[in-house]
Tab-separated table of N, CA and C in Angstrom:
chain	number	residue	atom	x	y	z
S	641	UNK	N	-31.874	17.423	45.949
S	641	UNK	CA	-31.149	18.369	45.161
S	641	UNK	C	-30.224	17.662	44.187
S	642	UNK	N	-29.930	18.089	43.177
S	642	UNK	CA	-29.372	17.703	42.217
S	642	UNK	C	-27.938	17.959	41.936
S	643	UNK	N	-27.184	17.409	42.175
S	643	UNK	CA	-25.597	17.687	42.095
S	643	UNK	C	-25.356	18.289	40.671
S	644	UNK	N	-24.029	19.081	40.633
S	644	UNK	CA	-23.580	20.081	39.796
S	644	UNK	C	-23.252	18.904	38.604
S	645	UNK	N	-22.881	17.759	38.560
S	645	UNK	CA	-22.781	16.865	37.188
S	645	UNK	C	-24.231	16.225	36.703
S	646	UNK	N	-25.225	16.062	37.564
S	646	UNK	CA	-26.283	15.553	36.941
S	646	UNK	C	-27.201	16.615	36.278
S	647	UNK	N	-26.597	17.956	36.474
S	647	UNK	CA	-27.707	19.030	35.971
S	647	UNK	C	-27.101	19.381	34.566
S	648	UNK	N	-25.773	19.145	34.248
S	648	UNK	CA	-24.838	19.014	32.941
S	648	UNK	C	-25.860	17.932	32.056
S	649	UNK	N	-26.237	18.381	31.216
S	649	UNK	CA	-26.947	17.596	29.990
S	649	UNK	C	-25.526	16.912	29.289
S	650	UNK	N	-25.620	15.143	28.824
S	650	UNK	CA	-24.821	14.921	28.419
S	650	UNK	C	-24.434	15.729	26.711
S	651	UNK	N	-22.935	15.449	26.525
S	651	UNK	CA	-22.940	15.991	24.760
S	651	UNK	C	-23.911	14.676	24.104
S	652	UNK	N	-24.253	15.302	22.968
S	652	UNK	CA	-24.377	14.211	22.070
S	652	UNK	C	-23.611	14.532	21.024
S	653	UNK	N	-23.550	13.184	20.451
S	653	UNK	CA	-21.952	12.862	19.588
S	653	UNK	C	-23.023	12.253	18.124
S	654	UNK	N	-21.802	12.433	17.229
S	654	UNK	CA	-22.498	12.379	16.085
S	654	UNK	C	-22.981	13.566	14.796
S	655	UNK	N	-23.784	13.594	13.972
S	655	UNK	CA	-24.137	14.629	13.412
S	655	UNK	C	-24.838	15.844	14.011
S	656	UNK	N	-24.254	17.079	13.584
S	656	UNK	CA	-24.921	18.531	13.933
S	656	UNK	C	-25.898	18.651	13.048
S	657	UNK	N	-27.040	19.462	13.569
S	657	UNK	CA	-27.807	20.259	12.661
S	657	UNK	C	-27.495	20.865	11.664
S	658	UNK	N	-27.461	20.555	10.412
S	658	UNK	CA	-27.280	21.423	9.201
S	658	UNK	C	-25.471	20.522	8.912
S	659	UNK	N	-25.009	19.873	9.133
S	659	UNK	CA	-23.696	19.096	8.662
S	659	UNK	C	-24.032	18.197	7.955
S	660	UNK	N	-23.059	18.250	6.513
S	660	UNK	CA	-23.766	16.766	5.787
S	660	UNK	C	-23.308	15.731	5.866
S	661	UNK	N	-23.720	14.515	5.922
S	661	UNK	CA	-22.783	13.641	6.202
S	661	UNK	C	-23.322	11.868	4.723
S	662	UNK	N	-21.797	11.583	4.470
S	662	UNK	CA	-21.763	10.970	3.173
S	662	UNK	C	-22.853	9.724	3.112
S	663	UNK	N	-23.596	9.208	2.995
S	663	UNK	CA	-24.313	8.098	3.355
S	663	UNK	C	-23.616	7.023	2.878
S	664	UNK	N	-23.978	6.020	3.883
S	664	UNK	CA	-22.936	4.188	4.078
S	664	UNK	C	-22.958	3.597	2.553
S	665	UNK	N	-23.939	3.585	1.639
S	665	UNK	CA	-24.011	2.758	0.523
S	665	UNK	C	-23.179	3.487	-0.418
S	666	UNK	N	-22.933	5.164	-0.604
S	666	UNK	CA	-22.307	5.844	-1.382
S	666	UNK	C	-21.014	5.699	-0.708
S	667	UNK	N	-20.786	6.185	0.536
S	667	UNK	CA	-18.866	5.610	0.789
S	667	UNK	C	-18.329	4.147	0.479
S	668	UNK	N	-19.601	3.084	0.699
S	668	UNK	CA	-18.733	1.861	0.150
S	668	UNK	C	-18.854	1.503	-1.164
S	669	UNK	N	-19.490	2.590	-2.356
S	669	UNK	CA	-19.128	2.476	-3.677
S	669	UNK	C	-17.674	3.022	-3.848
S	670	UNK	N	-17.465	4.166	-3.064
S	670	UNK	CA	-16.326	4.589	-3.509
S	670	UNK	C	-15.254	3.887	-2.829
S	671	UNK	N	-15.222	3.404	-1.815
S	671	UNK	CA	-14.181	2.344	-1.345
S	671	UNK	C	-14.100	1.581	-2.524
S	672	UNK	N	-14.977	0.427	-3.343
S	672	UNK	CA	-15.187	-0.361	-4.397
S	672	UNK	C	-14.282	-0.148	-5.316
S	673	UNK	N	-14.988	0.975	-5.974
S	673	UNK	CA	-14.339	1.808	-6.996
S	673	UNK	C	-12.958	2.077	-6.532
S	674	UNK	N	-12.878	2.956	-5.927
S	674	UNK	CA	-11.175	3.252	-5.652
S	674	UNK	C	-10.413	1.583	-5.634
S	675	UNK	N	-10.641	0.565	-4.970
S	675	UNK	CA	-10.202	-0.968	-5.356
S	675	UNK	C	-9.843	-1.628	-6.495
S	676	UNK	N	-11.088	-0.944	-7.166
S	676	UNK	CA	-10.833	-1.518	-8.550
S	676	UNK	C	-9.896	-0.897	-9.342
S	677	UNK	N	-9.612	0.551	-8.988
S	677	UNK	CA	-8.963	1.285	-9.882
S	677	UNK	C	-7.666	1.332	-9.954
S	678	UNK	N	-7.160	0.856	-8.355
S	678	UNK	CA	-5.874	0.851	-7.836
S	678	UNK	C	-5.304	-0.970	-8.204
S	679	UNK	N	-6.320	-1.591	-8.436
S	679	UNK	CA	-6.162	-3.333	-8.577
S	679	UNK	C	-5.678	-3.043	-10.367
S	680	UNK	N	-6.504	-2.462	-11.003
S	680	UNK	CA	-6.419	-2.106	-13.078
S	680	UNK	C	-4.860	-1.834	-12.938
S	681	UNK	N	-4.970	-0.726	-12.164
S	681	UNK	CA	-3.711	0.063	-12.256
S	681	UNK	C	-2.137	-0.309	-11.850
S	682	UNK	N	-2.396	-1.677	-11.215
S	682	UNK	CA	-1.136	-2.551	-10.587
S	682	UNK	C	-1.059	-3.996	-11.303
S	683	UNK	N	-1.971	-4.063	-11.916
S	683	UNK	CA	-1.398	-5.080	-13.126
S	683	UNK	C	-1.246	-4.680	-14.242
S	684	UNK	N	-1.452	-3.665	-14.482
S	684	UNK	CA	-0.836	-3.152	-16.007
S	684	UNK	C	0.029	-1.962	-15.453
S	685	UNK	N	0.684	-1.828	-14.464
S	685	UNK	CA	1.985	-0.759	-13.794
S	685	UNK	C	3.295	-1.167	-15.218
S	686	UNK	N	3.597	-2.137	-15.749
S	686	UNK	CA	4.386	-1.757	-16.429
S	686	UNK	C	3.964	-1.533	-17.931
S	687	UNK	N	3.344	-1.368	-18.407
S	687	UNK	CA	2.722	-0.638	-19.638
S	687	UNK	C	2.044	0.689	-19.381
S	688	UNK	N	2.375	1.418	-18.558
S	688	UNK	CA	1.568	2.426	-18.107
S	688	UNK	C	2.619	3.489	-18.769
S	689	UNK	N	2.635	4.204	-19.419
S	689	UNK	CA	3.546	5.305	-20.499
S	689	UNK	C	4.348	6.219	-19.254
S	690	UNK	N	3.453	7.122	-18.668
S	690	UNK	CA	3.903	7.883	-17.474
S	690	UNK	C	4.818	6.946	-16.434
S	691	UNK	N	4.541	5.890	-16.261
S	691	UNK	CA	5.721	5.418	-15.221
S	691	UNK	C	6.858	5.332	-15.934
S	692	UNK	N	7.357	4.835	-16.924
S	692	UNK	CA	8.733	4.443	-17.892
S	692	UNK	C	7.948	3.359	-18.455
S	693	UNK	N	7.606	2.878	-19.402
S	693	UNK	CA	7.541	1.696	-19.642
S	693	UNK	C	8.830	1.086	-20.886
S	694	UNK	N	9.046	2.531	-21.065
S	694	UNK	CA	10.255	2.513	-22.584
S	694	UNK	C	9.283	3.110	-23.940
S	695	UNK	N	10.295	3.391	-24.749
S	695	UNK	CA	9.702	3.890	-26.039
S	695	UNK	C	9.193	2.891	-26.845
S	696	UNK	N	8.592	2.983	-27.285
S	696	UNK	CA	7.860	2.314	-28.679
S	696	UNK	C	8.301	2.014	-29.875
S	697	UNK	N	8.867	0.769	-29.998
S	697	UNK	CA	9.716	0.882	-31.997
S	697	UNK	C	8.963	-0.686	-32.336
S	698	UNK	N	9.222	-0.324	-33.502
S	698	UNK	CA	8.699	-1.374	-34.619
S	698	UNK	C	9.683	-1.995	-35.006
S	699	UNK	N	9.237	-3.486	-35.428
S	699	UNK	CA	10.227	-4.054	-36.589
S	699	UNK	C	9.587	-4.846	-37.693
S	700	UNK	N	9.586	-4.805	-38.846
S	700	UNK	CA	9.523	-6.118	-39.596
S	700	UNK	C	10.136	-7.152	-39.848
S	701	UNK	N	9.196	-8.327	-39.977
S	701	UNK	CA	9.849	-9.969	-40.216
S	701	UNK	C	9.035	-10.298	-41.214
S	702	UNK	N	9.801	-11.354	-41.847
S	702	UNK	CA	8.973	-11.937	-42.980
S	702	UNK	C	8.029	-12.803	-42.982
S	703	UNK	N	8.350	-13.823	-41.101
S	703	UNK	CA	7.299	-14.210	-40.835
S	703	UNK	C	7.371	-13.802	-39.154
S	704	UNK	N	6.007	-14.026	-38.461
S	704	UNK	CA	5.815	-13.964	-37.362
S	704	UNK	C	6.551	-15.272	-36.447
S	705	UNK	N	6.567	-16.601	-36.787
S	705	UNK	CA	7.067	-17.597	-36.303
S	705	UNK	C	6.872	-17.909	-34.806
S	706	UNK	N	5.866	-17.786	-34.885
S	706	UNK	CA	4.918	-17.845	-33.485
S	706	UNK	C	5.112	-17.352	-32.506
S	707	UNK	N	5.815	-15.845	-32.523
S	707	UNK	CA	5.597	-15.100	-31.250
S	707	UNK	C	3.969	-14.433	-31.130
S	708	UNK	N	4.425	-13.755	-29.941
S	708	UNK	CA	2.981	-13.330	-29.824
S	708	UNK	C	3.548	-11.830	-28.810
S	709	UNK	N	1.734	-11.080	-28.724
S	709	UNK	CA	1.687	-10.055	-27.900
S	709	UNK	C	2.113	-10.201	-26.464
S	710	UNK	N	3.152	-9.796	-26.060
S	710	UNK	CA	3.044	-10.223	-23.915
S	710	UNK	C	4.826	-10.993	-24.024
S	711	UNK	N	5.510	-11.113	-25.373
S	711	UNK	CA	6.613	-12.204	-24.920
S	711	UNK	C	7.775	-10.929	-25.146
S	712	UNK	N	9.262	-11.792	-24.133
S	712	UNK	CA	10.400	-10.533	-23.789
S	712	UNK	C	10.751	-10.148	-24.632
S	713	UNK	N	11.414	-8.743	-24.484
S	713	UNK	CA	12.493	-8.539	-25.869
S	713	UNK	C	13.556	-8.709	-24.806
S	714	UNK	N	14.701	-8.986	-25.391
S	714	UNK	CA	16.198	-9.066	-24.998
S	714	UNK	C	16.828	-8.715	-25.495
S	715	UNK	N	18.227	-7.941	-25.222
S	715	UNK	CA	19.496	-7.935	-25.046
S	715	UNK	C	20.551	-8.560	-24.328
S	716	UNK	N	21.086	-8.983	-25.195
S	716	UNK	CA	22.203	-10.579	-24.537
S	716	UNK	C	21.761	-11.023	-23.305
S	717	UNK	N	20.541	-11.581	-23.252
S	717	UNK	CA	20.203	-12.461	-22.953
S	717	UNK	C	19.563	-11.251	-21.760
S	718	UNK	N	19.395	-10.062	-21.298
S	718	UNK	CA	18.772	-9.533	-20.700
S	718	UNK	C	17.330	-9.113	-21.178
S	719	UNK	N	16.305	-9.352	-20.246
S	719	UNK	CA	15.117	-8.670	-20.519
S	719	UNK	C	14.883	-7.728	-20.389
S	720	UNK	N	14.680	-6.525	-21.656
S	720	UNK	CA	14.978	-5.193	-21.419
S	720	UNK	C	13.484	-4.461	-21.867
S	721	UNK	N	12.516	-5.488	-22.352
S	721	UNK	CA	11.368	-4.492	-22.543
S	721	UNK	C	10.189	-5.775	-22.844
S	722	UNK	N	9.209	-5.452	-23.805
S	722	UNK	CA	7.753	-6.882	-24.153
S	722	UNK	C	7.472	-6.177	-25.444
S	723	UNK	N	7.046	-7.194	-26.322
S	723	UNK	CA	6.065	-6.928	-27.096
S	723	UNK	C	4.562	-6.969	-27.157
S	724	UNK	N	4.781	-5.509	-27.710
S	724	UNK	CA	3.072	-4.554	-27.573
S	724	UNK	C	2.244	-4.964	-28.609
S	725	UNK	N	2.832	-5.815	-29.666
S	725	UNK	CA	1.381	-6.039	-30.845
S	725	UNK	C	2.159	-6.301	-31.888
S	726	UNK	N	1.579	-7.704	-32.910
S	726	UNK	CA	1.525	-8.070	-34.207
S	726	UNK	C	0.784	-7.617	-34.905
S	727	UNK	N	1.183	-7.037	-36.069
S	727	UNK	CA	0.266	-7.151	-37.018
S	727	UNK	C	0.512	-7.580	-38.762
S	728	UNK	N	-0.534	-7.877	-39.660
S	728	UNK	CA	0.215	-8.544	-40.523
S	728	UNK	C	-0.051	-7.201	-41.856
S	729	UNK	N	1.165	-6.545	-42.397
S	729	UNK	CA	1.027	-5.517	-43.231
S	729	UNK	C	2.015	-5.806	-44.755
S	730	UNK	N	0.644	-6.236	-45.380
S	730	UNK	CA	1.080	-7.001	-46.936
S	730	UNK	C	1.721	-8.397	-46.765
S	731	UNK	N	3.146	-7.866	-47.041
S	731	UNK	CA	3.933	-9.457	-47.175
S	731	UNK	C	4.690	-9.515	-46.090
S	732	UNK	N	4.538	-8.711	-44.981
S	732	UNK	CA	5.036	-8.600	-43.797
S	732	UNK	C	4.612	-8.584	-42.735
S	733	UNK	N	5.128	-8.788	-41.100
S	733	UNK	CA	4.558	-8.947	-39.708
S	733	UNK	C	5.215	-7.834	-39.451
S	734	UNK	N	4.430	-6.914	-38.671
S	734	UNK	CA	4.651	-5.656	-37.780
S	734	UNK	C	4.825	-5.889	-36.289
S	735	UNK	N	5.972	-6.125	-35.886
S	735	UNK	CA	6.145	-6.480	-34.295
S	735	UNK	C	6.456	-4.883	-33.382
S	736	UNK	N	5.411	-4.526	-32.842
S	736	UNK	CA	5.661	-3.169	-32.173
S	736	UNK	C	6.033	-4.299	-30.765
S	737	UNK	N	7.197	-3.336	-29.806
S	737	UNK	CA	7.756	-3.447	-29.022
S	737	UNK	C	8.159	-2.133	-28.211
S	738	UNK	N	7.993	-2.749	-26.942
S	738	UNK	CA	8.692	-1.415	-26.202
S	738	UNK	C	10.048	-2.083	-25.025
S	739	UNK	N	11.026	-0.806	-25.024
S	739	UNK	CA	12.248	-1.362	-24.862
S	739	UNK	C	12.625	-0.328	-23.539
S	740	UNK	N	12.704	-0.385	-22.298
S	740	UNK	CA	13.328	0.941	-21.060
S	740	UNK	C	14.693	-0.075	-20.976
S	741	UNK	N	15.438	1.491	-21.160
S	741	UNK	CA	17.098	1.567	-20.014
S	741	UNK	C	17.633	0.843	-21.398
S	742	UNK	N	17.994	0.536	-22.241
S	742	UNK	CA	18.642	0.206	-23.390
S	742	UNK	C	18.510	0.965	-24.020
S	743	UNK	N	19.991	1.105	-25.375
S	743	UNK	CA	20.193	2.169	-26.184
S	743	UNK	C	20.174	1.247	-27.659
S	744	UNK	N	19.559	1.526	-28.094
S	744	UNK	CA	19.235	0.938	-29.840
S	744	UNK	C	19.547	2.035	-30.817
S	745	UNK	N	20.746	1.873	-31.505
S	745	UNK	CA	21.528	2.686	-32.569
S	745	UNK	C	20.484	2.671	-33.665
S	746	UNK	N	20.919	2.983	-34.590
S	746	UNK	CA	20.185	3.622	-35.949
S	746	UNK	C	20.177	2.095	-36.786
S	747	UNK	N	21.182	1.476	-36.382
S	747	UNK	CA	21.498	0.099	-37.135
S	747	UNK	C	21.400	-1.309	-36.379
S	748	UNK	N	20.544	-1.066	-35.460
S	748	UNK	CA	20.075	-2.288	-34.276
S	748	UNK	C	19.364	-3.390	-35.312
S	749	UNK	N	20.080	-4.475	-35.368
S	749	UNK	CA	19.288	-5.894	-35.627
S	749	UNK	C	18.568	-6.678	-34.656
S	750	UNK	N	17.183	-7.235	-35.787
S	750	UNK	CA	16.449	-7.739	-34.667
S	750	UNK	C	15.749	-9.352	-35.060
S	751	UNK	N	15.621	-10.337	-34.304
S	751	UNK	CA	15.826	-11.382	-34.350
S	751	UNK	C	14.949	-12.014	-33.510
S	752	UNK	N	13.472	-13.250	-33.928
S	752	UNK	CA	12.812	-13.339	-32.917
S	752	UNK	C	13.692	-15.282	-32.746
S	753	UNK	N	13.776	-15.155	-31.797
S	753	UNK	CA	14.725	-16.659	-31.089
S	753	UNK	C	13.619	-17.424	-30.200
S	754	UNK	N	14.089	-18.700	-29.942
S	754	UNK	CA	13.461	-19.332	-29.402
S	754	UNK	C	14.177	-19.832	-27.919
S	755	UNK	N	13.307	-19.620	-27.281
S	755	UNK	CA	13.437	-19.283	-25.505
S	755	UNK	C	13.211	-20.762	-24.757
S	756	UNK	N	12.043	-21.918	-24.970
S	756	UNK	CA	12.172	-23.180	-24.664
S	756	UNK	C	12.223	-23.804	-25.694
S	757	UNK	N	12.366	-25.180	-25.461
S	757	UNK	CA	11.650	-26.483	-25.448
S	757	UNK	C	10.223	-26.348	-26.375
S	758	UNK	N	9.416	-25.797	-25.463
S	758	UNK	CA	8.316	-25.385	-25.482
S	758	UNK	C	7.583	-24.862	-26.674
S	759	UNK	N	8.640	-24.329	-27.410
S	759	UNK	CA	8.303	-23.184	-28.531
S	759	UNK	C	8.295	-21.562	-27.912
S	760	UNK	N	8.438	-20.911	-27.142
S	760	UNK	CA	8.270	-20.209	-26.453
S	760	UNK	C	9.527	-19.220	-27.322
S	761	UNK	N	9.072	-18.202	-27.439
S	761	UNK	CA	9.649	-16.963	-28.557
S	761	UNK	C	9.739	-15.244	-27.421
S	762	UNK	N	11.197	-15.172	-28.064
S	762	UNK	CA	11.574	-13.777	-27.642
S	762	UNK	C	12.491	-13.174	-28.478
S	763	UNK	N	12.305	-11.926	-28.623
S	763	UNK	CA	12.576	-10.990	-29.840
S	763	UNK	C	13.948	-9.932	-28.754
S	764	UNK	N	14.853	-11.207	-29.786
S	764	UNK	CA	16.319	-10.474	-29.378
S	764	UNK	C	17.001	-9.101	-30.520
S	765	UNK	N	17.503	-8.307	-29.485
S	765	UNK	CA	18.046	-7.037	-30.043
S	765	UNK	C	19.596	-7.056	-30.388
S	766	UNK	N	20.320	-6.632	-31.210
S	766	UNK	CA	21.454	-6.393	-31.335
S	766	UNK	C	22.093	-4.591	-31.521
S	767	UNK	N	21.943	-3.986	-30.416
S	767	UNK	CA	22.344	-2.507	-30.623
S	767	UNK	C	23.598	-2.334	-31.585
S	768	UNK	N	23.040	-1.475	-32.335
S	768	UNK	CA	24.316	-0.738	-33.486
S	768	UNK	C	24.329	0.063	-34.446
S	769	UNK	N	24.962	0.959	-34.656
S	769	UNK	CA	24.999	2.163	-35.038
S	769	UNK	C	25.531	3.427	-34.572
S	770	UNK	N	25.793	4.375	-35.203
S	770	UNK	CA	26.325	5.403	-34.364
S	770	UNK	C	25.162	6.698	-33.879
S	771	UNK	N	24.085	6.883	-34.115
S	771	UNK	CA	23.037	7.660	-33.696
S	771	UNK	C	22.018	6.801	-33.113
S	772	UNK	N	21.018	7.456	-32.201
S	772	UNK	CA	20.540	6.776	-31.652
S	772	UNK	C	18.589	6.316	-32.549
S	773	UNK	N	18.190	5.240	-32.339
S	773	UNK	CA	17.667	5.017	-33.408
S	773	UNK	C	16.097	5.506	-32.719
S	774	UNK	N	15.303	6.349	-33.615
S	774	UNK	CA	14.245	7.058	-33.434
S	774	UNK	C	13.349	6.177	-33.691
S	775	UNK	N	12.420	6.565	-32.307
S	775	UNK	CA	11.181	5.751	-31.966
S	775	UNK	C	10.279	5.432	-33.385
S	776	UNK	N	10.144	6.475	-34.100
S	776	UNK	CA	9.327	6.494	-35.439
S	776	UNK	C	10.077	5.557	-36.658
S	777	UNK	N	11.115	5.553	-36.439
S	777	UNK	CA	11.681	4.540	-37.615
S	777	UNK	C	11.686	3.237	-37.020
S	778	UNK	N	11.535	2.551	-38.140
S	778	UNK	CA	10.987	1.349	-37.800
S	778	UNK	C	12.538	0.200	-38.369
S	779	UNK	N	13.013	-1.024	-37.907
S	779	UNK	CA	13.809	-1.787	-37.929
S	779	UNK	C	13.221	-2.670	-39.318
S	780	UNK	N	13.969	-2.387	-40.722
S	780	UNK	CA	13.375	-2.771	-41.328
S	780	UNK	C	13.792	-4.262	-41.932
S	781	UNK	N	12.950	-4.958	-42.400
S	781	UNK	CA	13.663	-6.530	-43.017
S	781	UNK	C	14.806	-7.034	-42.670
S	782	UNK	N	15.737	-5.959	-43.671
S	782	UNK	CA	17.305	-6.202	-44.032
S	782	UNK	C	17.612	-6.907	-42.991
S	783	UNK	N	17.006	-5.898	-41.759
S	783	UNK	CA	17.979	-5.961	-40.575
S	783	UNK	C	17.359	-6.554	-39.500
S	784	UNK	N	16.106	-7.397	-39.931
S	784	UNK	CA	15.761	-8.861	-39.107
S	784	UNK	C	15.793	-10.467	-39.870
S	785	UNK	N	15.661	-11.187	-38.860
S	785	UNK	CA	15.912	-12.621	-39.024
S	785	UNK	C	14.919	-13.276	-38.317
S	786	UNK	N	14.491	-14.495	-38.537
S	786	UNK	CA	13.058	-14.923	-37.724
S	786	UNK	C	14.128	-16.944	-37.683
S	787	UNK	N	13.369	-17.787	-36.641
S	787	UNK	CA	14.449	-18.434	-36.348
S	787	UNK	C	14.008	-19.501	-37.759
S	788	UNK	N	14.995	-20.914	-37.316
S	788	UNK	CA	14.823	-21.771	-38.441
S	788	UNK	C	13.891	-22.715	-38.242
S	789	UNK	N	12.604	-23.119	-38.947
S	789	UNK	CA	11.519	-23.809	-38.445
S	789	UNK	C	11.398	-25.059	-38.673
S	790	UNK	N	12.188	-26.330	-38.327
S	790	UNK	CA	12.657	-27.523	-37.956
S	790	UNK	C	11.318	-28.210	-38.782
S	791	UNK	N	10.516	-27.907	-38.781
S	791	UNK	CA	8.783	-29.035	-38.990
S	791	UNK	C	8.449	-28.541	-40.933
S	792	UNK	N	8.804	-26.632	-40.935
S	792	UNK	CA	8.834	-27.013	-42.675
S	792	UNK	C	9.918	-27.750	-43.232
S	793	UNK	N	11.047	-27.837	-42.391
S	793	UNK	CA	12.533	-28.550	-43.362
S	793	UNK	C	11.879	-29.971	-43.896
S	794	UNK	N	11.391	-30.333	-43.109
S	794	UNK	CA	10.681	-31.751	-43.446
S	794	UNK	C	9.691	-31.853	-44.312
């Protein structure tokens, strides 16, 4: 005779009849994918607009003097934002920059300085003015300076 637990059919575990279930090669694309997206998304976390990255302003210089895209902007000697892009428009360099948590007046001077030894360039700010200076206006000539280049004096 058969005891009251051996006549119990075991459960079976696993998928039901008619349940769908994701197949192994499609969940570890999306593991992949989700990796990659979250890896994009944490090295460019501070240029990302929606987190803060700061507003967007322009300046012109007469020359570029070897900065580049990726180097600090400062305020007395604080790093308060990077520059987003050169470009060269007529007889002038277009330095777009973005600047968080600093206040840049209507009359902010701007100044690209030299940071090493090295040659190594960062585009210092001087806040001033009495309104606050709008993302769309751009910091023009007057009111930049580019540094002194030691190799044309010669």
């Amino acid at each position: 005779m058969a005891t009251e637990k051996q006549k119990q059919k075991p459960k079976r575990k696993g998928k039901k009849a008619g349940e769908y279930r994701i197949p192994n090669p499609l969940l570890g694309l999306i593991g992949i994918v989700t990796i990659l997206v979250l890896t994009f998304a944490s090295s460019n976390f501070s240029s990302l607009p929606f987190v803060g990255a700061g507003p967007k302003y322009t300046a012109y210089f007469s020359e570029a003097a070897g900065m580049k895209s990726g180097d600090e902007v400062r305020i007395s000697g604080v790093k308060v934002g990077q520059v987003t892009g050169l470009d060269l428009e007529g007889d002038r360099v277009k330095v777009e920059f973005r600047s968080k948590g600093a206040w840049l007046g209507d009359e902010t001077r701007a100044s690209i300085q030299i940071k090493s030894v090295l040659g190594q360039k960062f585009l210092s700010l001087e806040p001033a003015g009495r309104e606050e200076l709008d993302a769309d206006t751009p910091i023009e000539l007057d009111r930049t300076t580019s540094p002194y280049d030691v190799v044309t004096a010669f």
